[in-house]
Amino acid sequence: MEAGDRTGEEQILPPHQLYERLSYLAGYTWDQSVEPFHSSYDNWHVFGIQHAQGDKSATTPSPAAVGAGAPSASSKSSPKLGARPTFRHYNTSSEAMTDLLSGRNDQERSFTPVIARVSTHSLRLEREYHLKKAFIQTSDPECNHTVRLISLVRLPPRQSDSGPLAVEIFESPGRNYLRDLTDFGPAWYFLKQHSTKDNDNLSRAYMSPEPRGKLSLATFLDFAVGASECLELLHHGLKVVHGEIRADAFHFNQDTGVVKIVNFGSGPRSFEHAGGLTSAGWSTLSRQTGIKYRLMFIAPEQTGRMSAEPDYRTDLYSLGILFWTMLAGEPAFEGQTPMEMMQAVLSKRLLPISNMRFDILDCLSGIILRMTQKQIDDRYHSASGLRHDLVELKRILGEGDSAALLNFKIGSRDVSSSFVLPMSIMGRSQEKRKIVQAMESIAQRQQSLHQINATRMNSRASTTTSTISDHNDRSDMVEGMTRSSDVSSQDAKDTEPSPALEPVSSTNPLLRRLSVDEPECYDSPVVAEKPPLESNASRDSVQTTLTVDSYVSSSTRNTHRSKPMATVAPRRPTKHRYGHRRRCEVIMIYGSGGLGKSSLIQSTQGEIRRLGYFASAKFDPARKVPYETMLRALSSLFRQIFSESDINTPYHNHIRTGIRPFWSSLSTMLDLPESLVSMEGPGQSRIHFGHPNKALQLEYGDGSTSSLSAASGNCGGSQSMTDFLRGGTSTYSSKCLSIFLEVIRVLATSKMTCLSFDDLQFADEESVDLICNIIGRKLGLLIIFTCREAEQIPRPLRSMLEKGTANLTTITLVPLSEEEVIDYVSATLVRPREYVLSLAVVCLEKTNGNPFYLKQMLEVCHRKGCLWYSWKDSAWEFDLDRVFAEFESESYGDQLNTSFISKRLQDLPATARAILAWGSLLGSTFSFSLVQELFSGAFDRVEDSSDQRKPDEVKESEIYSAKLCETAVEGLQAATQAYILMPTGDEDQFSFSHDRYLQASASLQERQDVESMHFYIAQTLMKYSNTDSHSLYARAEHICQAKRLIKDRVQHRSRYREILSQAAQRAIDSGARPTALQYYLVCFSLLQPNPWHEGPDVYYDETLDIFTRAAQLHWHQGLPEPAMQLAAEALEATSVASDRAPVWIITSRLLSQQGDIAGAFQALKTSIIELGVEWEKSLTLEVLDTQFDELRRRVQEADQSNTLVKPLLQDPARACLGAVLAEAISAAFWSDATMFYQVASTMLHQHMAHENMFPQMGLGFCYFAMIAVVRKLDIPFAIQCEDCGRRMLEEYKDSYTYGRGLALNAMFIEGFRSPIREHIPIFEEAIQHAQVSGDKHLLLLSHGLIASCRLWQGDDMAEIENYCMYAAEDFGDWSKDVRGGTYLTAVR
């Protein structure tokens, strides 16, 4: 059998050479004459026998039986059973099976029929094995309700395997008659094998389901009673929720009526991704064989679309679906796709089975309907109550008692014998009402605006499509016209004036001096009175400079040529962005840990989702990945929106249109399929998925990670030095910010959207900045935050809320009152208030009304036997004396705190505590396989000289011992069964069920040497996940936490610095400047004492790169002094001109920011001279005019011979020169008109004198065309330059240079060739490129020019006013900026 072969709908074949591999298990013989079968739980079942001790046939199998396909004649193999009759498990009679299974100690018996369950999901099968062992020990020692286990082994993986194979061996229970009664789904199939002559190829045929007739009521009741008994034992004895109940979870012996549970599932969260569309979760799930059959049995709360959490009643729902399908003989739900099946689970009501079969009693139909209620509280509360009803109904029918049948009452004994805490929250009705009121307020405003917009759109149906509709109602118009200073911190940075670009007089000195000889004959509106687009030297601007090494790499890799311009959408009206602005509704929920902040939000999900969409995420203190929490929330919104039954509504199409320009990048960040925005065609699947990703990525484009260019030092990263120096982090920061804001704006346009964020005090700076922008720009969201104290709110957000930028609702949670505690205890025990009063008073005294500690106290009481379920009285009871003894304290009035939780953790096995200790450092959600690697000791151990123990002496609190690997799964099961950890949708991922458990785990004795643990984690990740981009931030974070230990203990630290540099570069790509700076600072601490001189662990290129990037980041963060120090040290240590050029550019920007304009330009001029360009001093305009005439002649000659557009240069020094010249043009523009003229001429001269061109040369030609118009009034030559510049921009089609080139050409040249109305689409295209590149100043200028064009062509004044009000809102205080704000001010 070939490994991993798949046919049809991903039908999986057994692992490669399975029988041969099983033959290595001593004491077993595997029967190849019996077809193995595959279950819906993705396990293969192989039949065989276990030999009794002393049976020689078990150890000396005949190698010939394996066939010609065996590796060698001497290899161990499984014989076919020839001498005796073949033991066919599925044809064994009940009498024979009873005899075989009951005679296990019979001396005459030499073998036991067994089944080997083989799975590639080794961890899942191991956990299930330990669950079965616990089930047998606690509830079923005679194995009357489950199979008898024999052993669990792991087979080593082979090259064709995805991992090790786990094999669970158990005694065969005989033929499963349930297969005759109901369908097991397409994932359950036998495998027939037909060997060819050489036995190398196997043809396969899957057995069709056997025909089934109508199921009799008596047979059904036999099975139903047995199945409910199995669940009762599972819930009450083991206190475990199965989560995956379906037909082949059970084995049914129809002759004896015995029902056994044989598959224990993966837990109630195994379908956590069923409600979404993540590439890693939903795409993998949707391609599995029989997924629609599996989804048919999940409960609504398992989809993630309900506020309720799965519990024991989830299994009762799934069992009810199984009952319904068995009696109806058809599927309970149907759908063409898995998503439609999931929608049916959520919304479709089942018909009473009595309406489909007249022989079914109404009472039995009522039992099934109660089991399958959509709301979890409307179902049976316990398997005991269900079993009682079924047993009673079976007795009544057996006795023919018609009177009892008429008086039969469903659920008469339905009091849960399993300890279940109430789902409802107590004492939070007023707080919940406040949230609902805020939600209804924003929904009503949105609905009224939508109606106004629809009316206005209908009344303006005859207007031209180029106008901008007024989407404002009266109040929002007034609010927009009287905008206060409530902008975000990001906006404040954007508006800081830069000395290099500081405001000048309305008549620019360049234009004033260049036009001194201008005659009065030209009276064209195209002659500009404003300066061209320039570089902004403020910290959050984008520079025109495209510098240094990436130009070299660009010319060789054609990075920007190959960059798909599909990221820039075709020109489309942007009017939807400048309609109404609605203040956000912000709800701030305060309260100490455990007061139920998250539970309160969870309880309002139903009301919120009734009117719109809801997404929640949590800030993780142990994992501060930039934007990760925000991305999770956005991903959740998209999953909800595009998992609806109809995704072709106008709203969905509106979203597709709005996000299409940047969906390629956004889908990668959100881990969603790129095809999500495509329309569903007739007969096509709605969603097609690409490669799966296992975690959210903070990358762009194709998500790849490339190294830094060798020209500037290679220490890893995904962004070239060119992009970094062109705009530093601002390019990507603005890009990320623009994308996020535009996406949220689109999502919130037509429907109410609610975002909820837990633990705001742990938010990363980048997410806080994004939240401030959302609120400051009035995107109309409902945002809910939880925070422990008001003082812990991040300062930028607190400042914004204090200014009244949003409608703020504050909710402060207080502990539960005495009455509320009594109600809670009463609901838990299902007993009257009077009965539980004494217990409730004790709980109140010990917990002070804290809901979390109240739950913990009741759970401990149940676990310690202080309260129990009385089977005699069918009610819950408690012993108050035991409660006092269990919670006895040293002094009266002591209350439960974190030490109480820590004490509870001490009751766990040592392995479980070790898992929790490691998990508390890995984050609220962590990988169990990573913990196992940490246990194995495969990392480099730092020896502690103070540890005098012998190697074989291991303390109980030791967490580094490889011995822990042997009991790792048992420890995991102990932690999950104690509800401290809970599984997620990924079988390898587990999360803490509450923050308090995470905090308590951090205080365990096992976590006493935190720095060393971080060091071990970093080394383990570097060893096993060094090529995994998803773990990059995790590796960097643990290196930061262990930097002192690394510096002291590791001599060669380059690999640590490389990871930090890669993580910093990814942070830069995502706009996370503070995080990037933090990583570079740690890089500095890991450098050798003399990092500039080559030696052991010293690399000049790496040092130069770290210094340059760190200086740039300091500048962007408003820290000029350390930036200048780093730049000065780099200039002192370097002598190569191409290495010094990036540092000179940074120095120029720092000097510009400090107001030293002359010094800034002098720095750039020094770099130009160092790069080999002769710089002439004190040139006059007349000399420059002479040079202009010569350049014009050469350009015209070259243009005629088609030699102007040249290949991109490859020389690093020439690449640096182009970057510095472009930077110098921007700096000179605002300081010296003559110098601007000279630099532009020098740039053009360099282009004409060499065989290759600068990547930014197209922009240089645009500047030169502007000079030709303003200085020489040579319109034909200006048009010629503009054509050349456009061709060059097309050759190097980078959004930044291309957008600016479009704007310059439209401002100065297009007016000579086309009317004004044709300029607007050009500026709109420039806006699209500006959005992609993050060039906010190009955005501002283009908006001002569009407003001017619309004014000149006579558009409606009210619409132009509306456009001016909102178009530049994202820029902050744009009215003080002469670079584009002047246009908008003049138009208004």
Short mmCIF file of N, CA, C and O in Angstrom, two decimals, residues 1168-1209:
data_model
loop_
_atom_site.label_atom_id
_atom_site.label_comp_id
_atom_site.label_asym_id
_atom_site.label_seq_id
_atom_site.Cartn_x
_atom_site.Cartn_y
_atom_site.Cartn_z
N ILE A 1168 27.55 63.01 -2.19
CA ILE A 1168 27.62 63.05 -3.65
C ILE A 1168 29.07 63.16 -4.10
O ILE A 1168 29.51 62.48 -5.04
N ILE A 1169 29.85 63.99 -3.42
CA ILE A 1169 31.26 64.16 -3.78
C ILE A 1169 32.03 62.86 -3.50
O ILE A 1169 32.89 62.44 -4.29
N GLU A 1170 31.74 62.22 -2.36
CA GLU A 1170 32.41 60.97 -2.04
C GLU A 1170 32.13 59.90 -3.08
O GLU A 1170 32.97 59.02 -3.33
N LEU A 1171 30.95 59.95 -3.70
CA LEU A 1171 30.58 58.96 -4.70
C LEU A 1171 31.16 59.27 -6.08
O LEU A 1171 30.82 58.60 -7.06
N GLY A 1172 32.01 60.31 -6.17
CA GLY A 1172 32.75 60.55 -7.39
C GLY A 1172 32.17 61.58 -8.33
O GLY A 1172 32.60 61.65 -9.49
N VAL A 1173 31.23 62.39 -7.88
CA VAL A 1173 30.63 63.41 -8.73
C VAL A 1173 31.29 64.76 -8.44
O VAL A 1173 31.40 65.16 -7.28
N GLU A 1174 31.75 65.43 -9.51
CA GLU A 1174 32.35 66.75 -9.33
C GLU A 1174 31.25 67.78 -9.09
O GLU A 1174 30.32 67.90 -9.88
N TRP A 1175 31.37 68.47 -8.00
CA TRP A 1175 30.34 69.45 -7.62
C TRP A 1175 30.88 70.86 -7.83
O TRP A 1175 31.85 71.27 -7.20
N GLU A 1176 30.23 71.58 -8.73
CA GLU A 1176 30.66 72.94 -9.03
C GLU A 1176 30.00 73.90 -8.04
O GLU A 1176 28.80 73.82 -7.81
N LYS A 1177 30.78 74.81 -7.52
CA LYS A 1177 30.29 75.75 -6.52
C LYS A 1177 29.81 77.04 -7.17
O LYS A 1177 30.32 77.46 -8.19
N SER A 1178 28.84 77.66 -6.52
CA SER A 1178 28.36 79.01 -6.87
C SER A 1178 27.97 79.13 -8.34
O SER A 1178 28.37 80.06 -9.05
N LEU A 1179 27.16 78.18 -8.82
CA LEU A 1179 26.65 78.30 -10.18
C LEU A 1179 25.51 79.30 -10.22
O LEU A 1179 24.66 79.34 -9.33
N THR A 1180 25.47 80.10 -11.27
CA THR A 1180 24.38 81.06 -11.45
C THR A 1180 23.31 80.46 -12.31
O THR A 1180 23.49 79.42 -12.97
N LEU A 1181 22.15 81.15 -12.35
CA LEU A 1181 21.06 80.66 -13.19
C LEU A 1181 21.46 80.66 -14.66
O LEU A 1181 21.01 79.80 -15.43
N GLU A 1182 22.27 81.64 -15.04
CA GLU A 1182 22.69 81.69 -16.43
C GLU A 1182 23.52 80.47 -16.80
O GLU A 1182 23.37 79.87 -17.87
N VAL A 1183 24.45 80.09 -15.92
CA VAL A 1183 25.26 78.89 -16.19
C VAL A 1183 24.38 77.66 -16.23
O VAL A 1183 24.55 76.77 -17.08
N LEU A 1184 23.44 77.61 -15.32
CA LEU A 1184 22.52 76.46 -15.30
C LEU A 1184 21.65 76.43 -16.55
O LEU A 1184 21.32 75.36 -17.07
N ASP A 1185 21.26 77.62 -17.05
CA ASP A 1185 20.50 77.66 -18.30
C ASP A 1185 21.31 77.10 -19.45
O ASP A 1185 20.80 76.41 -20.33
N THR A 1186 22.61 77.43 -19.46
CA THR A 1186 23.48 76.90 -20.51
C THR A 1186 23.56 75.38 -20.42
O THR A 1186 23.48 74.67 -21.43
N GLN A 1187 23.70 74.86 -19.20
CA GLN A 1187 23.70 73.41 -19.02
C GLN A 1187 22.37 72.80 -19.44
O GLN A 1187 22.33 71.72 -20.02
N PHE A 1188 21.30 73.52 -19.16
CA PHE A 1188 19.97 73.03 -19.54
C PHE A 1188 19.88 72.89 -21.06
O PHE A 1188 19.37 71.88 -21.57
N ASP A 1189 20.36 73.91 -21.79
CA ASP A 1189 20.29 73.85 -23.24
C ASP A 1189 21.07 72.66 -23.78
O ASP A 1189 20.62 71.97 -24.70
N GLU A 1190 22.27 72.40 -23.18
CA GLU A 1190 23.07 71.27 -23.63
C GLU A 1190 22.38 69.94 -23.32
O GLU A 1190 22.34 69.01 -24.15
N LEU A 1191 21.79 69.83 -22.12
CA LEU A 1191 21.07 68.61 -21.75
C LEU A 1191 19.85 68.40 -22.64
O LEU A 1191 19.52 67.27 -23.02
N ARG A 1192 19.17 69.51 -22.98
CA ARG A 1192 18.01 69.39 -23.86
C ARG A 1192 18.42 68.81 -25.21
O ARG A 1192 17.74 67.94 -25.77
N ARG A 1193 19.56 69.31 -25.77
CA ARG A 1193 20.01 68.80 -27.05
C ARG A 1193 20.33 67.31 -26.97
O ARG A 1193 19.91 66.53 -27.83
N ARG A 1194 21.01 66.92 -25.92
CA ARG A 1194 21.38 65.52 -25.78
C ARG A 1194 20.16 64.62 -25.57
O ARG A 1194 20.09 63.51 -26.08
N VAL A 1195 19.20 65.12 -24.79
CA VAL A 1195 17.97 64.35 -24.56
C VAL A 1195 17.21 64.16 -25.87
O VAL A 1195 16.72 63.06 -26.19
N GLN A 1196 17.10 65.21 -26.65
CA GLN A 1196 16.36 65.13 -27.91
C GLN A 1196 17.04 64.18 -28.88
O GLN A 1196 16.39 63.40 -29.59
N GLU A 1197 18.38 64.22 -28.93
CA GLU A 1197 19.09 63.30 -29.80
C GLU A 1197 18.91 61.85 -29.33
O GLU A 1197 18.70 60.94 -30.15
N ALA A 1198 19.04 61.63 -28.03
CA ALA A 1198 18.88 60.27 -27.50
C ALA A 1198 17.46 59.76 -27.69
O ALA A 1198 17.24 58.57 -27.93
N ASP A 1199 16.49 60.68 -27.56
CA ASP A 1199 15.10 60.26 -27.71
C ASP A 1199 14.82 59.80 -29.14
O ASP A 1199 14.05 58.86 -29.37
N GLN A 1200 15.44 60.47 -30.10
CA GLN A 1200 15.23 60.08 -31.50
C GLN A 1200 15.82 58.70 -31.78
O GLN A 1200 15.31 57.96 -32.61
N SER A 1201 16.90 58.37 -31.09
CA SER A 1201 17.52 57.05 -31.29
C SER A 1201 17.03 56.01 -30.29
O SER A 1201 17.59 54.90 -30.21
N ASN A 1202 16.00 56.37 -29.48
CA ASN A 1202 15.39 55.44 -28.51
C ASN A 1202 16.42 54.86 -27.53
O ASN A 1202 16.43 53.68 -27.22
N THR A 1203 17.32 55.71 -27.07
CA THR A 1203 18.35 55.26 -26.11
C THR A 1203 18.20 55.94 -24.75
O THR A 1203 19.10 55.83 -23.91
N LEU A 1204 17.09 56.63 -24.52
CA LEU A 1204 16.91 57.30 -23.23
C LEU A 1204 16.60 56.31 -22.12
O LEU A 1204 17.11 56.40 -21.01
N VAL A 1205 15.70 55.38 -22.40
CA VAL A 1205 15.33 54.38 -21.40
C VAL A 1205 16.38 53.28 -21.43
O VAL A 1205 16.50 52.55 -22.42
N LYS A 1206 17.13 53.16 -20.36
CA LYS A 1206 18.26 52.25 -20.30
C LYS A 1206 18.00 51.14 -19.28
O LYS A 1206 17.10 51.24 -18.45
N PRO A 1207 18.82 50.11 -19.32
CA PRO A 1207 18.69 49.07 -18.28
C PRO A 1207 19.01 49.63 -16.90
O PRO A 1207 19.78 50.58 -16.75
N LEU A 1208 18.39 49.03 -15.90
CA LEU A 1208 18.68 49.47 -14.53
C LEU A 1208 20.12 49.14 -14.17
O LEU A 1208 20.67 48.10 -14.55
N LEU A 1209 20.73 50.04 -13.43
CA LEU A 1209 22.14 49.87 -13.08
C LEU A 1209 22.33 48.75 -12.07
O LEU A 1209 21.41 48.38 -11.34
#
